[in-house]
Amino acid sequence: MAVQTFSSLPVAQRVHGFTYAIRNIVAEARKVEAAGRPVRYLNIGDPSPFGFKTPAHLIEAVERAMRDQHNGYTPSPGILAAREAVADDFTARGVPTIPDRVLLTSGTSEGIELTLGAIVDEGNEVLVPTPTYPLYTAVLAKLGAKAVYYRTDPARGWQPDVDHLRSLLTPSTRAMVIIDPNNPTGAVYPSETRLQLIDLAERHGIVLLADEVYGDLAYDGSVPALASLNPDAPVISYSSLSKAYLAPGWRAGWLAVGRTPRLDAVLAAMKKLADGRLCSPGPMQYAITAALRGDRSHLISLRQELRARAELTTARFNAMDGMRCVAPKGAFYAMPQVTLPPGRTDEDFVLALLRETGVLCVYGSGFGTDPAGGFFRVVFLASLEELSEIYDAIAGFTRGWLAH
Ligand SMILES: Cc1ncc(COP(=O)(O)O)c(C=O)c1O
């Protein structure tokens, strides 16, 4: 018998550029748990483990779809009834939309991936905010395209720096990503800023990717859809049941392509790519109709609960020595900043905090901020009591860490 020698089979180069700190850091947390310290996971933006419940009428819609044997593949853009519900919802929000320009996707994530796959070639550039939700940079790395970071400014409530963004536009720029309300900062952008961003995209002939997955979770009420400010602008809008409808595991999302004929070829390209993945999860598509046509009253209490957590979070971090935090206006994230001792990084702080207290946050550089900036992201979905305990632990740890 031939003797087998072990040598690792090759992995594609592109994987080296694919990083996703939010999940990568869990490997460290597992080691801490294995050493006997329980970990409080404040790294992933999933409301389910914190007791937030999916609305019952959504669950019933999925259950009914399964019992009615809607368990086969759907058309690749998704079932018509749900695409109609998405189109009507956008139209009601001031973005006249037809079902033919809607695709149902496996979460916002797949929508983003389909679009970037359809519009960027190797070497093309896409403007991405810093800090950013890291899927954008990860997908661009996979495609061999370049994420070009535009600044958002903590001194101005994490608003985009429009002049900086303008200075980054080149003939290779294909798209601009706008995440509003924002993960990881919790910022909500004013209309003037949004209009300036639309204007830049119009002038330079680039696509605007409007990530609106937190659009209904701004504490003062739903944020208008970006495309409603100019329905003829080249905007593609994304959302899902993951956040506002509390069902992230269902992978039920959608995108709507703006009505401008300039996006017709992009829409056709996305449909072509979508054919290759057959469809998004079928029974969950029925819940999209239920969500967008049914009772949305859960949003009122959800926003109140998030606002209370945001206020506690901001107050507690700003009361800690060496720490400051911009007040979030939507979603369930805050991005505090710790004053780092010379030579230390945000990752050093987050790992030391994890090892000493079992509290798991994500370092800001995982979202594209400078490692020396001292930013880190907190997911504040735990109860107020639990958050209070967690913030006691962070305050105690930070005092000691800064004293060394
Ligand atoms: C800004 C942003 N976009 C997209 C996603 C992905 O959401 P989905 O579950 O709809 O794929 C997330 C998830 O945290 C997010 O924060």
Short mmCIF file of C-alpha atoms and ligand atoms in Angstrom, two decimals:
data_model
loop_
_atom_site.label_atom_id
_atom_site.label_comp_id
_atom_site.label_asym_id
_atom_site.label_seq_id
_atom_site.Cartn_x
_atom_site.Cartn_y
_atom_site.Cartn_z
CA MET A 1 0.00 0.00 0.00
CA ALA A 2 1.28 3.48 -0.88
CA VAL A 3 2.36 5.52 2.10
CA GLN A 4 0.38 8.73 2.27
CA THR A 5 2.25 11.84 3.27
CA PHE A 6 0.21 14.73 4.59
CA SER A 7 0.48 18.01 2.82
CA SER A 8 -2.15 20.68 3.03
CA LEU A 9 -4.17 21.20 -0.14
CA PRO A 10 -4.02 24.72 -1.58
CA VAL A 11 -6.40 27.48 -0.57
CA ALA A 12 -7.21 30.35 -2.95
CA GLN A 13 -5.21 33.54 -2.46
CA ARG A 14 -8.34 35.65 -2.26
CA VAL A 15 -9.31 34.11 1.07
CA HIS A 16 -6.37 35.86 2.72
CA GLY A 17 -8.02 39.22 2.09
CA PHE A 18 -11.35 38.07 3.50
CA THR A 19 -11.63 39.07 7.15
CA TYR A 20 -14.73 39.38 9.26
CA ALA A 21 -13.69 40.41 12.75
CA ILE A 22 -17.19 40.08 14.23
CA ARG A 23 -17.03 36.32 13.90
CA ASN A 24 -13.25 35.80 13.76
CA ILE A 25 -12.88 37.07 17.31
CA VAL A 26 -15.14 34.28 18.58
CA ALA A 27 -12.16 31.89 18.38
CA GLU A 28 -10.54 33.94 21.15
CA ALA A 29 -13.74 33.88 23.19
CA ARG A 30 -13.89 30.08 22.94
CA LYS A 31 -10.40 29.85 24.45
CA VAL A 32 -11.49 32.04 27.35
CA GLU A 33 -14.53 29.81 27.88
CA ALA A 34 -12.36 26.69 27.70
CA ALA A 35 -10.23 28.18 30.47
CA GLY A 36 -13.36 28.34 32.64
CA ARG A 37 -14.53 31.94 32.31
CA PRO A 38 -18.06 32.49 30.99
CA VAL A 39 -18.23 34.93 28.07
CA ARG A 40 -20.86 37.61 27.43
CA TYR A 41 -21.14 37.90 23.69
CA LEU A 42 -21.58 41.54 22.68
CA ASN A 43 -20.11 40.93 19.25
CA ILE A 44 -23.02 39.92 16.99
CA GLY A 45 -26.05 42.05 16.20
CA ASP A 46 -28.63 39.34 16.70
CA PRO A 47 -31.59 40.24 18.93
CA SER A 48 -32.77 36.60 19.35
CA PRO A 49 -30.42 35.41 22.13
CA PHE A 50 -31.39 38.47 24.18
CA GLY A 51 -35.08 37.55 24.35
CA PHE A 52 -36.45 39.63 21.46
CA LYS A 53 -39.14 37.52 19.81
CA THR A 54 -40.03 37.20 16.12
CA PRO A 55 -43.61 38.52 15.64
CA ALA A 56 -46.07 35.60 15.76
CA HIS A 57 -47.76 36.41 12.43
CA LEU A 58 -44.43 36.00 10.65
CA ILE A 59 -43.90 32.57 12.19
CA GLU A 60 -47.46 31.60 11.23
CA ALA A 61 -46.84 32.67 7.63
CA VAL A 62 -43.75 30.45 7.37
CA GLU A 63 -45.50 27.56 9.11
CA ARG A 64 -48.48 27.84 6.77
CA ALA A 65 -46.23 27.99 3.72
CA MET A 66 -44.47 24.79 4.81
CA ARG A 67 -47.76 22.99 5.58
CA ASP A 68 -49.15 24.11 2.23
CA GLN A 69 -46.13 22.39 0.69
CA HIS A 70 -44.44 25.54 -0.55
CA ASN A 71 -41.19 23.72 0.00
CA GLY A 72 -39.79 23.69 -3.51
CA TYR A 73 -37.52 26.14 -5.27
CA THR A 74 -39.14 29.48 -5.91
CA PRO A 75 -38.51 31.56 -9.05
CA SER A 76 -34.98 32.91 -8.62
CA PRO A 77 -36.06 36.54 -8.03
CA GLY A 78 -38.52 35.30 -5.38
CA ILE A 79 -42.28 34.71 -5.19
CA LEU A 80 -44.38 37.39 -6.85
CA ALA A 81 -46.59 38.11 -3.80
CA ALA A 82 -43.56 39.05 -1.68
CA ARG A 83 -41.96 41.09 -4.47
CA GLU A 84 -45.25 42.95 -4.82
CA ALA A 85 -45.29 43.58 -1.06
CA VAL A 86 -41.73 44.98 -1.22
CA ALA A 87 -42.57 47.14 -4.25
CA ASP A 88 -45.72 48.49 -2.55
CA ASP A 89 -43.77 49.18 0.63
CA PHE A 90 -41.13 51.20 -1.26
CA THR A 91 -43.84 53.00 -3.22
CA ALA A 92 -45.55 53.93 0.06
CA ARG A 93 -42.19 55.27 1.29
CA GLY A 94 -41.97 57.59 -1.72
CA VAL A 95 -39.94 55.36 -4.06
CA PRO A 96 -42.24 54.26 -6.92
CA THR A 97 -41.18 50.62 -7.49
CA ILE A 98 -42.45 47.71 -9.58
CA PRO A 99 -42.06 44.03 -8.57
CA ASP A 100 -39.88 43.39 -11.62
CA ARG A 101 -37.15 45.58 -10.03
CA VAL A 102 -37.25 43.68 -6.72
CA LEU A 103 -35.18 40.59 -5.89
CA LEU A 104 -35.61 38.46 -2.78
CA THR A 105 -32.25 37.50 -1.32
CA SER A 106 -30.75 35.43 1.49
CA GLY A 107 -30.60 38.45 3.76
CA THR A 108 -29.23 41.85 2.93
CA SER A 109 -25.88 40.08 2.75
CA GLU A 110 -26.69 38.19 -0.42
CA GLY A 111 -28.16 41.33 -2.00
CA ILE A 112 -24.89 43.15 -1.38
CA GLU A 113 -22.90 40.28 -2.79
CA LEU A 114 -25.09 40.01 -5.91
CA THR A 115 -24.76 43.72 -6.59
CA LEU A 116 -21.01 43.94 -6.08
CA GLY A 117 -20.61 40.82 -8.21
CA ALA A 118 -22.64 42.50 -10.95
CA ILE A 119 -20.90 45.89 -10.96
CA VAL A 120 -17.24 45.61 -10.02
CA ASP A 121 -14.34 44.15 -11.91
CA GLU A 122 -10.89 43.47 -10.54
CA GLY A 123 -9.19 46.76 -9.71
CA ASN A 124 -12.42 48.80 -9.56
CA GLU A 125 -13.02 50.95 -6.51
CA VAL A 126 -16.00 51.19 -4.17
CA LEU A 127 -16.39 53.94 -1.59
CA VAL A 128 -17.09 52.47 1.82
CA PRO A 129 -17.53 54.38 5.08
CA THR A 130 -15.05 54.03 7.86
CA PRO A 131 -15.97 52.56 10.22
CA THR A 132 -18.02 50.16 8.10
CA TYR A 133 -20.00 46.98 8.40
CA PRO A 134 -17.22 44.61 7.30
CA LEU A 135 -19.08 42.51 4.77
CA TYR A 136 -18.48 45.18 2.12
CA THR A 137 -14.72 45.09 2.42
CA ALA A 138 -14.71 41.30 2.69
CA VAL A 139 -16.73 40.84 -0.51
CA LEU A 140 -14.64 43.42 -2.36
CA ALA A 141 -11.48 41.61 -1.31
CA LYS A 142 -12.94 38.38 -2.68
CA LEU A 143 -13.74 40.08 -5.99
CA GLY A 144 -10.25 41.58 -6.29
CA ALA A 145 -11.75 45.08 -6.14
CA LYS A 146 -10.68 47.87 -3.85
CA ALA A 147 -12.55 49.33 -0.88
CA VAL A 148 -11.73 53.02 -0.62
CA TYR A 149 -12.61 54.38 2.81
CA TYR A 150 -14.38 57.68 3.25
CA ARG A 151 -14.29 59.18 6.73
CA THR A 152 -17.24 59.50 9.01
CA ASP A 153 -16.50 61.88 11.83
CA PRO A 154 -17.11 61.08 15.53
CA ALA A 155 -16.78 64.79 16.34
CA ARG A 156 -19.88 65.38 14.18
CA GLY A 157 -21.96 62.44 15.36
CA TRP A 158 -20.26 60.08 12.90
CA GLN A 159 -21.58 61.98 9.86
CA PRO A 160 -19.89 61.29 6.50
CA ASP A 161 -17.15 63.76 5.57
CA VAL A 162 -18.53 64.72 2.15
CA ASP A 163 -15.43 66.70 1.10
CA HIS A 164 -13.22 63.74 1.87
CA LEU A 165 -15.55 61.46 -0.04
CA ARG A 166 -15.50 63.78 -3.05
CA SER A 167 -11.69 63.79 -3.05
CA LEU A 168 -11.66 59.99 -3.34
CA LEU A 169 -13.71 59.70 -6.54
CA THR A 170 -11.67 58.43 -9.50
CA PRO A 171 -12.52 57.06 -12.96
CA SER A 172 -12.29 53.58 -11.38
CA THR A 173 -15.00 54.29 -8.78
CA ARG A 174 -18.07 52.16 -9.42
CA ALA A 175 -20.20 52.59 -6.32
CA MET A 176 -20.70 54.26 -2.96
CA VAL A 177 -21.98 52.41 0.11
CA ILE A 178 -24.25 54.28 2.52
CA ILE A 179 -25.27 52.53 5.75
CA ASP A 180 -27.99 54.60 7.41
CA PRO A 181 -28.83 54.06 10.26
CA ASN A 182 -25.28 52.90 10.66
CA ASN A 183 -23.62 49.79 11.96
CA PRO A 184 -21.23 50.14 13.81
CA THR A 185 -21.80 53.76 14.92
CA GLY A 186 -25.59 54.07 15.36
CA ALA A 187 -25.52 57.32 13.33
CA VAL A 188 -28.54 58.54 11.35
CA TYR A 189 -27.75 60.99 8.55
CA PRO A 190 -29.63 64.26 8.02
CA SER A 191 -31.37 64.89 4.67
CA GLU A 192 -28.81 67.53 3.61
CA THR A 193 -25.98 65.00 3.86
CA ARG A 194 -28.00 62.37 2.07
CA LEU A 195 -28.80 64.80 -0.75
CA GLN A 196 -25.11 65.69 -1.09
CA LEU A 197 -24.21 62.01 -1.39
CA ILE A 198 -26.90 61.45 -4.02
CA ASP A 199 -25.68 64.49 -5.92
CA LEU A 200 -22.11 63.16 -5.98
CA ALA A 201 -23.27 59.78 -7.27
CA GLU A 202 -25.39 61.45 -9.97
CA ARG A 203 -22.52 63.64 -11.16
CA HIS A 204 -20.00 60.80 -11.26
CA GLY A 205 -22.27 58.14 -12.68
CA ILE A 206 -21.81 55.64 -9.87
CA VAL A 207 -24.26 53.34 -8.12
CA LEU A 208 -25.44 54.13 -4.59
CA LEU A 209 -25.82 51.07 -2.39
CA ALA A 210 -28.30 52.10 0.31
CA ASP A 211 -28.04 49.65 3.20
CA GLU A 212 -31.33 50.25 5.00
CA VAL A 213 -31.41 47.12 7.15
CA TYR A 214 -31.86 49.38 10.25
CA GLY A 215 -34.16 51.86 8.45
CA ASP A 216 -37.10 51.10 10.77
CA LEU A 217 -34.95 51.08 13.91
CA ALA A 218 -34.11 54.78 14.28
CA TYR A 219 -35.39 55.76 17.73
CA ASP A 220 -37.32 58.77 16.41
CA GLY A 221 -39.15 56.64 13.81
CA SER A 222 -38.36 55.10 10.42
CA VAL A 223 -35.71 56.87 8.38
CA PRO A 224 -36.98 57.83 4.90
CA ALA A 225 -35.63 55.53 2.18
CA LEU A 226 -32.58 57.19 0.57
CA ALA A 227 -34.14 56.79 -2.89
CA SER A 228 -37.22 58.76 -1.77
CA LEU A 229 -35.06 61.92 -1.86
CA ASN A 230 -34.56 61.38 -5.59
CA PRO A 231 -36.36 58.37 -7.11
CA ASP A 232 -34.48 58.86 -10.40
CA ALA A 233 -31.02 58.56 -8.83
CA PRO A 234 -29.05 55.33 -9.37
CA VAL A 235 -29.90 53.84 -5.96
CA ILE A 236 -30.19 50.16 -5.04
CA SER A 237 -31.84 49.70 -1.63
CA TYR A 238 -31.39 46.71 0.69
CA SER A 239 -33.21 45.41 3.73
CA SER A 240 -34.37 42.21 5.39
CA LEU A 241 -36.35 40.59 8.18
CA SER A 242 -33.15 40.23 10.22
CA LYS A 243 -33.23 43.30 12.41
CA ALA A 244 -36.55 45.20 12.51
CA TYR A 245 -38.52 41.93 12.18
CA LEU A 246 -36.30 39.97 14.56
CA ALA A 247 -35.66 36.94 12.35
CA PRO A 248 -31.99 37.02 11.29
CA GLY A 249 -31.66 33.25 11.00
CA TRP A 250 -34.32 33.06 8.32
CA ARG A 251 -32.09 34.76 5.76
CA ALA A 252 -35.05 36.62 4.30
CA GLY A 253 -34.02 39.83 2.55
CA TRP A 254 -34.76 41.94 -0.49
CA LEU A 255 -33.35 44.60 -2.72
CA ALA A 256 -35.06 47.18 -4.91
CA VAL A 257 -33.37 48.65 -7.96
CA GLY A 258 -34.14 52.33 -8.70
CA ARG A 259 -36.34 53.07 -11.71
CA THR A 260 -33.66 54.89 -13.73
CA PRO A 261 -32.96 53.08 -17.04
CA ARG A 262 -29.26 53.57 -16.19
CA LEU A 263 -29.68 50.63 -13.82
CA ASP A 264 -31.43 48.29 -16.29
CA ALA A 265 -28.24 46.46 -17.27
CA VAL A 266 -27.20 46.13 -13.62
CA LEU A 267 -30.61 44.67 -12.77
CA ALA A 268 -30.32 42.18 -15.64
CA ALA A 269 -26.82 41.20 -14.47
CA MET A 270 -28.01 40.65 -10.91
CA LYS A 271 -30.90 38.51 -12.13
CA LYS A 272 -28.46 36.43 -14.15
CA LEU A 273 -26.24 35.89 -11.09
CA ALA A 274 -29.32 35.17 -8.96
CA ASP A 275 -30.36 32.38 -11.37
CA GLY A 276 -27.15 30.55 -10.45
CA ARG A 277 -28.04 30.34 -6.76
CA LEU A 278 -31.60 29.11 -7.56
CA CYS A 279 -33.52 31.05 -4.88
CA SER A 280 -33.48 32.43 -1.36
CA PRO A 281 -35.14 30.23 1.35
CA GLY A 282 -38.68 29.64 0.05
CA PRO A 283 -41.02 29.42 3.06
CA MET A 284 -39.39 32.51 4.60
CA GLN A 285 -40.34 34.54 1.55
CA TYR A 286 -43.96 34.21 2.70
CA ALA A 287 -43.05 36.00 5.92
CA ILE A 288 -41.89 39.01 3.90
CA THR A 289 -45.44 39.51 2.66
CA ALA A 290 -46.75 39.07 6.22
CA ALA A 291 -44.20 41.56 7.59
CA LEU A 292 -44.72 44.30 5.03
CA ARG A 293 -48.49 44.00 4.72
CA GLY A 294 -49.28 43.07 8.34
CA ASP A 295 -49.12 44.52 11.84
CA ARG A 296 -45.90 46.40 12.54
CA SER A 297 -46.80 47.60 16.02
CA HIS A 298 -43.89 45.65 17.57
CA LEU A 299 -41.63 48.36 16.11
CA ILE A 300 -42.93 50.91 18.61
CA SER A 301 -41.85 48.98 21.71
CA LEU A 302 -38.70 47.74 20.00
CA ARG A 303 -37.56 51.30 19.30
CA GLN A 304 -38.34 52.32 22.89
CA GLU A 305 -36.31 49.43 24.25
CA LEU A 306 -33.40 50.27 21.99
CA ARG A 307 -33.52 53.96 22.89
CA ALA A 308 -33.35 53.13 26.62
CA ARG A 309 -30.34 50.87 26.05
CA ALA A 310 -28.64 53.48 23.87
CA GLU A 311 -29.11 56.14 26.55
CA LEU A 312 -27.74 53.91 29.29
CA THR A 313 -24.80 52.93 27.10
CA THR A 314 -23.89 56.52 26.22
CA ALA A 315 -24.25 57.76 29.80
CA ARG A 316 -22.20 54.93 31.28
CA PHE A 317 -19.31 55.15 28.79
CA ASN A 318 -19.11 58.92 29.01
CA ALA A 319 -18.91 58.64 32.81
CA MET A 320 -15.82 56.39 32.62
CA ASP A 321 -12.40 57.99 32.83
CA GLY A 322 -10.49 57.70 29.56
CA MET A 323 -13.59 56.79 27.58
CA ARG A 324 -16.06 58.67 25.40
CA CYS A 325 -19.00 57.66 23.29
CA VAL A 326 -21.17 59.35 20.65
CA ALA A 327 -24.89 58.80 21.33
CA PRO A 328 -26.40 56.35 18.82
CA LYS A 329 -29.62 57.48 17.09
CA GLY A 330 -30.68 54.12 15.72
CA ALA A 331 -29.92 50.35 15.62
CA PHE A 332 -28.26 48.57 18.57
CA TYR A 333 -24.60 49.47 18.38
CA ALA A 334 -22.31 52.03 19.97
CA MET A 335 -18.71 52.79 19.14
CA PRO A 336 -16.96 54.05 22.29
CA GLN A 337 -13.37 55.25 22.22
CA VAL A 338 -10.82 54.46 24.90
CA THR A 339 -7.67 56.52 25.32
CA LEU A 340 -4.95 54.00 24.52
CA PRO A 341 -1.57 54.01 26.24
CA PRO A 342 1.26 54.62 23.71
CA GLY A 343 2.00 51.63 21.51
CA ARG A 344 -1.22 49.77 22.32
CA THR A 345 -4.01 48.98 19.85
CA ASP A 346 -7.77 48.66 19.98
CA GLU A 347 -7.34 44.90 19.58
CA ASP A 348 -5.02 44.79 22.63
CA PHE A 349 -7.73 46.50 24.65
CA VAL A 350 -10.56 44.25 23.44
CA LEU A 351 -8.58 41.03 23.98
CA ALA A 352 -7.42 42.07 27.44
CA LEU A 353 -11.02 43.02 28.34
CA LEU A 354 -12.23 39.64 27.11
CA ARG A 355 -9.58 37.67 29.01
CA GLU A 356 -10.04 39.56 32.25
CA THR A 357 -13.83 40.07 32.34
CA GLY A 358 -15.32 37.68 29.76
CA VAL A 359 -16.96 40.63 27.94
CA LEU A 360 -16.58 40.24 24.17
CA CYS A 361 -16.68 43.41 22.02
CA VAL A 362 -15.17 43.92 18.57
CA TYR A 363 -12.15 46.18 17.99
CA GLY A 364 -12.72 49.21 15.76
CA SER A 365 -10.02 48.22 13.29
CA GLY A 366 -12.24 45.25 12.41
CA PHE A 367 -14.53 47.92 10.95
CA GLY A 368 -11.73 49.90 9.32
CA THR A 369 -10.76 52.47 11.98
CA ASP A 370 -7.11 53.13 12.86
CA PRO A 371 -5.92 50.47 15.37
CA ALA A 372 -4.38 53.29 17.42
CA GLY A 373 -7.72 55.14 17.55
CA GLY A 374 -9.00 53.08 20.48
CA PHE A 375 -12.49 52.49 19.08
CA PHE A 376 -14.47 49.34 19.79
CA ARG A 377 -18.05 48.29 19.07
CA VAL A 378 -20.58 47.29 21.70
CA VAL A 379 -23.85 45.49 20.85
CA PHE A 380 -26.32 46.72 23.48
CA LEU A 381 -29.17 44.21 23.15
CA ALA A 382 -28.86 42.71 26.66
CA SER A 383 -31.34 43.85 29.35
CA LEU A 384 -30.67 47.16 31.10
CA GLU A 385 -29.72 45.25 34.29
CA GLU A 386 -27.28 43.03 32.46
CA LEU A 387 -25.83 45.94 30.51
CA SER A 388 -25.34 47.81 33.76
CA GLU A 389 -23.35 44.89 35.19
CA ILE A 390 -21.35 44.63 31.98
CA TYR A 391 -20.54 48.35 32.04
CA ASP A 392 -19.43 48.04 35.70
CA ALA A 393 -17.02 45.34 34.56
CA ILE A 394 -15.76 47.43 31.62
CA ALA A 395 -15.31 50.48 33.88
CA GLY A 396 -13.35 48.47 36.47
CA PHE A 397 -11.17 46.87 33.83
CA THR A 398 -10.49 50.14 32.01
CA ARG A 399 -9.37 51.86 35.23
CA GLY A 400 -6.78 49.15 35.82
CA TRP A 401 -5.70 48.92 32.19
CA LEU A 402 -5.10 52.64 31.84
CA ALA A 403 -3.17 52.75 35.14
CA HIS A 404 -0.50 50.38 33.75
C1 LIG B 1 -25.24 47.25 8.04
C2 LIG B 1 -25.60 45.82 7.85
N1 LIG B 1 -25.86 45.37 6.62
C3 LIG B 1 -26.17 44.09 6.40
C4 LIG B 1 -26.23 43.17 7.43
C5 LIG B 1 -26.57 41.75 7.11
O1 LIG B 1 -27.91 41.54 7.38
P1 LIG B 1 -28.73 40.31 6.83
O2 LIG B 1 -29.01 39.43 8.00
O3 LIG B 1 -29.97 40.93 6.28
O4 LIG B 1 -27.92 39.63 5.80
C6 LIG B 1 -25.96 43.57 8.72
C7 LIG B 1 -25.96 42.61 9.84
O5 LIG B 1 -25.55 42.88 10.93
C8 LIG B 1 -25.64 44.94 8.94
O6 LIG B 1 -25.36 45.40 10.16
#
